[in-house]
Amino acid sequence: DSGVTQTPKHLITATGQRVTLRCSPRSGDLSVYWYQQSLDQGLQFLIQYYNGEERAKGNILERFSAQQFPDLHSELNLSSLELGDSALYFCASSGTSGSYTGELFFGEGSRLTVL
Amino acid sequence: GNSVTQMEGPVTLSEEAFLTINCTYTATGYPSLFWYVQYPGEGLQLLLKATKADDKGSNKGFEATYRKETTSFHLEKGSVQVSDSAVYFCALSDRGGTALIFGKGTTLSVSS
């Protein structure tokens, strides 16, 4: 158990809809990262938050957005969904910069299926 | 930009065979290097890491050595088991606090 919790584990929705994925990081971790895993693209970094502030952006579409709340949990919002958005979305967390070793701790993922 | 290239899979081996999964990287400076493993239906777990040149990371019989001169971090295991069947990802981090950059992953299947 990594200590990172993601909900929901599975989600099936239709094209054009909007969904929200939720992540609770390990206790004490200030950084949250979102990744998308698909068969053809592998693991793609989407976005990182650190203590409530956006820290880095990767290959995140404009239809997607995220935020990190004061209690450090994070949400990834996916809107105007397309078939190609079907993927496994992972959240990961890491410790404070002072103790950072490079290791990310991953949740079990949220599998999104867009029909 | 920074990138990681892994050998294409799948890799299919018999139990007790020797395993090598190749990984090379492109990065400025001195990145930290990682191998993560993803078992079926689970998230990624750190398998081993190395933070500077010539470091050897090891865990559960797996080893990888950080080779700056060849920009490589190949994963090896002397005798694989069926339970090692999983997807293996090589990754790098160019500095503390940043996202990891992953290779595309290599699927390993071990049969008894």
Coordinates of C-alpha atoms in Angstrom, one line a residue:
Chain A
D1 CA 0.0 0.0 0.0
S2 CA 1.6 3.2 -1.2
G3 CA -0.6 5.5 0.9
V4 CA -1.9 7.3 -2.1
T5 CA -5.7 6.9 -2.5
Q6 CA -7.5 7.4 -5.8
T7 CA -11.3 7.4 -6.5
P8 CA -13.1 6.1 -8.3
K9 CA -11.3 3.0 -9.4
H10 CA -13.4 2.6 -12.5
L11 CA -15.6 5.1 -14.4
I12 CA -17.6 4.6 -17.6
T13 CA -19.1 7.7 -19.3
A14 CA -20.1 9.0 -22.6
T15 CA -18.5 11.3 -25.1
G16 CA -19.0 15.0 -24.3
Q17 CA -19.4 14.4 -20.6
R18 CA -17.3 15.7 -17.7
V19 CA -15.7 13.7 -14.9
T20 CA -13.7 14.4 -11.8
L21 CA -11.0 12.1 -10.4
R22 CA -9.9 12.5 -6.9
C23 CA -6.5 11.8 -5.2
S24 CA -5.4 11.8 -1.6
P25 CA -1.6 11.9 -1.3
R26 CA 0.5 10.2 1.3
S27 CA 0.3 11.8 4.7
G28 CA 2.7 14.7 4.8
D29 CA 3.4 14.8 1.0
L30 CA 3.0 18.2 -0.4
S31 CA 3.5 17.4 -4.1
V32 CA 0.8 15.7 -6.3
Y33 CA 1.4 14.6 -9.8
W34 CA -1.1 13.4 -12.4
Y35 CA -0.2 10.9 -15.1
Q36 CA -2.2 9.4 -18.0
Q37 CA -1.4 5.9 -19.1
S38 CA -2.6 4.7 -22.4
L39 CA -1.5 1.8 -24.6
D40 CA -0.1 3.9 -27.4
Q41 CA 1.4 6.8 -25.4
G42 CA 2.7 5.1 -22.3
L43 CA 2.9 7.1 -19.1
Q44 CA 2.4 10.8 -19.9
F45 CA 2.9 13.5 -17.2
L46 CA 0.0 15.8 -17.1
I47 CA 0.5 18.3 -14.2
Q48 CA 2.1 18.8 -10.8
Y49 CA 0.9 20.7 -7.8
Y50 CA 3.0 21.6 -4.8
N51 CA 1.2 22.8 -1.6
G52 CA -1.7 24.1 -3.5
E53 CA 0.1 25.8 -6.3
E54 CA 0.6 24.6 -9.8
R55 CA 4.3 23.7 -10.2
A56 CA 4.7 22.1 -13.6
K57 CA 2.6 21.3 -16.7
G58 CA 3.2 18.4 -19.0
N59 CA 1.0 17.2 -21.9
I60 CA -2.2 18.3 -20.4
L61 CA -5.1 19.1 -22.8
E62 CA -7.0 22.4 -22.4
R63 CA -10.1 20.3 -21.7
F64 CA -8.4 19.0 -18.6
S65 CA -7.8 20.9 -15.4
A66 CA -6.6 20.2 -11.9
Q67 CA -6.4 21.7 -8.5
Q68 CA -5.0 20.9 -5.1
F69 CA -7.0 21.9 -2.0
P70 CA -5.8 23.2 1.4
D71 CA -6.0 19.7 2.8
L72 CA -3.6 18.6 0.0
H73 CA -6.0 16.4 -1.8
S74 CA -6.2 16.9 -5.6
E75 CA -8.8 16.6 -8.3
L76 CA -8.4 16.2 -12.0
N77 CA -11.3 17.4 -14.1
L78 CA -11.8 16.1 -17.6
S79 CA -14.4 17.7 -19.7
S80 CA -15.8 17.4 -23.2
L81 CA -14.6 13.8 -23.1
E82 CA -13.6 12.0 -26.3
L83 CA -13.1 8.4 -27.0
G84 CA -9.3 8.9 -27.0
D85 CA -9.4 10.1 -23.4
S86 CA -10.1 6.5 -22.3
A87 CA -7.0 5.6 -20.2
L88 CA -5.7 4.8 -16.8
Y89 CA -5.1 8.0 -14.8
F90 CA -2.6 7.8 -12.0
C91 CA -1.9 10.2 -9.1
A92 CA 1.4 10.2 -7.4
S93 CA 2.8 12.1 -4.5
S94 CA 6.2 12.9 -3.1
G95 CA 7.7 14.5 -0.1
T96 CA 8.9 18.0 0.6
S97 CA 11.8 19.4 -1.4
G98 CA 14.1 19.1 1.6
S99 CA 13.7 15.3 1.8
Y100 CA 13.0 14.7 -1.9
T101 CA 14.8 11.6 -3.2
G102 CA 13.1 11.5 -6.6
E103 CA 10.8 8.7 -5.6
L104 CA 7.1 9.1 -6.5
F105 CA 4.4 7.0 -4.7
F106 CA 1.6 6.0 -7.0
G107 CA -2.0 5.3 -6.4
E108 CA -3.7 2.3 -8.0
G109 CA -5.2 4.5 -10.7
S110 CA -8.6 5.4 -12.0
R111 CA -9.6 3.7 -15.2
L112 CA -11.8 5.9 -17.4
T113 CA -13.7 4.4 -20.3
V114 CA -15.4 6.8 -22.7
L115 CA -18.1 5.2 -24.8
Chain B
G1 CA 14.5 17.7 -23.8
N2 CA 14.9 14.9 -21.4
S3 CA 13.8 11.4 -22.5
V4 CA 14.0 7.7 -21.7
T5 CA 14.2 4.9 -24.2
Q6 CA 13.5 1.3 -23.3
M7 CA 13.7 -1.8 -25.3
E8 CA 10.5 -2.9 -26.9
G9 CA 8.7 -5.8 -25.4
P10 CA 7.2 -8.1 -24.7
V11 CA 10.0 -10.1 -23.2
T12 CA 9.1 -13.8 -22.7
L13 CA 11.4 -16.0 -20.5
S14 CA 11.4 -19.3 -18.8
E15 CA 11.7 -19.4 -15.0
E16 CA 15.3 -19.1 -13.8
A17 CA 16.5 -17.4 -17.0
F18 CA 18.6 -14.3 -17.0
L19 CA 16.9 -11.0 -17.6
T20 CA 18.2 -7.8 -19.1
I21 CA 16.0 -4.9 -20.0
N22 CA 17.8 -2.1 -21.7
C23 CA 17.3 1.6 -20.8
T24 CA 19.1 4.6 -22.2
Y25 CA 18.4 8.2 -21.4
T26 CA 19.0 11.7 -22.7
A27 CA 19.3 14.5 -20.1
T28 CA 21.2 17.6 -19.3
G29 CA 23.1 17.6 -16.0
Y30 CA 23.0 14.6 -13.7
P31 CA 19.6 13.1 -13.4
S32 CA 18.5 10.5 -10.9
L33 CA 17.4 7.2 -12.5
F34 CA 14.7 4.7 -11.5
W35 CA 13.1 1.5 -12.3
Y36 CA 9.4 1.1 -11.5
V37 CA 7.4 -2.1 -11.7
Q38 CA 3.7 -2.4 -12.4
Y39 CA 2.0 -5.7 -11.5
P40 CA -1.3 -6.5 -13.2
G41 CA -4.1 -4.3 -11.9
E42 CA -1.9 -2.3 -9.7
G43 CA -0.1 1.1 -9.6
L44 CA 3.6 1.6 -10.1
Q45 CA 6.0 0.7 -7.4
L46 CA 9.6 1.8 -7.1
L47 CA 11.9 -1.2 -7.7
L48 CA 15.3 0.5 -7.4
K49 CA 17.1 3.8 -8.0
A50 CA 20.5 5.4 -8.5
T51 CA 21.2 9.1 -7.9
K52 CA 24.7 9.5 -9.3
A53 CA 27.1 8.0 -11.8
D54 CA 28.4 4.4 -11.1
D55 CA 25.8 3.9 -8.4
K56 CA 24.2 0.5 -8.4
G57 CA 20.6 0.2 -7.3
S58 CA 19.4 -3.2 -6.2
N59 CA 16.2 -4.8 -4.8
K60 CA 14.6 -8.2 -4.9
G61 CA 17.4 -9.7 -6.9
F62 CA 17.2 -6.9 -9.6
E63 CA 20.2 -4.6 -10.2
A64 CA 20.9 -1.6 -12.4
T65 CA 24.1 0.5 -12.6
Y66 CA 24.1 4.2 -13.5
R67 CA 26.5 4.5 -16.5
K68 CA 27.1 8.1 -17.4
E69 CA 29.5 7.3 -20.2
T70 CA 26.9 5.3 -22.1
T71 CA 23.8 7.1 -20.6
S72 CA 22.4 3.8 -19.7
F73 CA 20.6 2.1 -16.7
H74 CA 20.0 -1.4 -17.8
L75 CA 17.9 -3.7 -15.5
E76 CA 19.2 -7.2 -14.8
K77 CA 18.2 -10.2 -12.8
G78 CA 20.1 -13.4 -12.6
S79 CA 17.1 -15.8 -12.2
V80 CA 13.6 -14.7 -12.9
Q81 CA 10.5 -16.1 -11.3
V82 CA 6.9 -16.3 -12.5
S83 CA 6.0 -13.7 -9.9
D84 CA 8.3 -11.2 -11.7
S85 CA 5.8 -11.0 -14.6
A86 CA 4.9 -7.4 -14.8
V87 CA 5.6 -4.2 -16.8
Y88 CA 8.9 -2.5 -16.0
F89 CA 9.4 1.2 -16.5
C90 CA 12.7 3.1 -16.6
A91 CA 12.5 6.7 -15.5
L92 CA 14.5 9.8 -14.8
S93 CA 14.3 12.9 -12.7
D94 CA 16.4 15.9 -13.6
R95 CA 16.2 17.5 -10.2
G96 CA 14.4 17.2 -6.9
G97 CA 10.7 18.0 -6.8
T98 CA 10.0 17.5 -10.5
A99 CA 7.9 14.9 -12.3
L100 CA 9.5 11.7 -13.4
I101 CA 9.9 11.1 -17.2
F102 CA 9.1 7.5 -18.0
G103 CA 10.0 5.2 -20.8
K104 CA 7.2 3.4 -22.6
G105 CA 7.5 0.3 -20.4
T106 CA 8.6 -3.3 -21.1
T107 CA 6.3 -6.2 -20.5
L108 CA 7.9 -9.2 -19.0
S109 CA 6.2 -12.6 -19.0
V110 CA 7.8 -15.5 -17.2
S111 CA 6.6 -19.0 -17.6
S112 CA 7.2 -22.1 -15.4

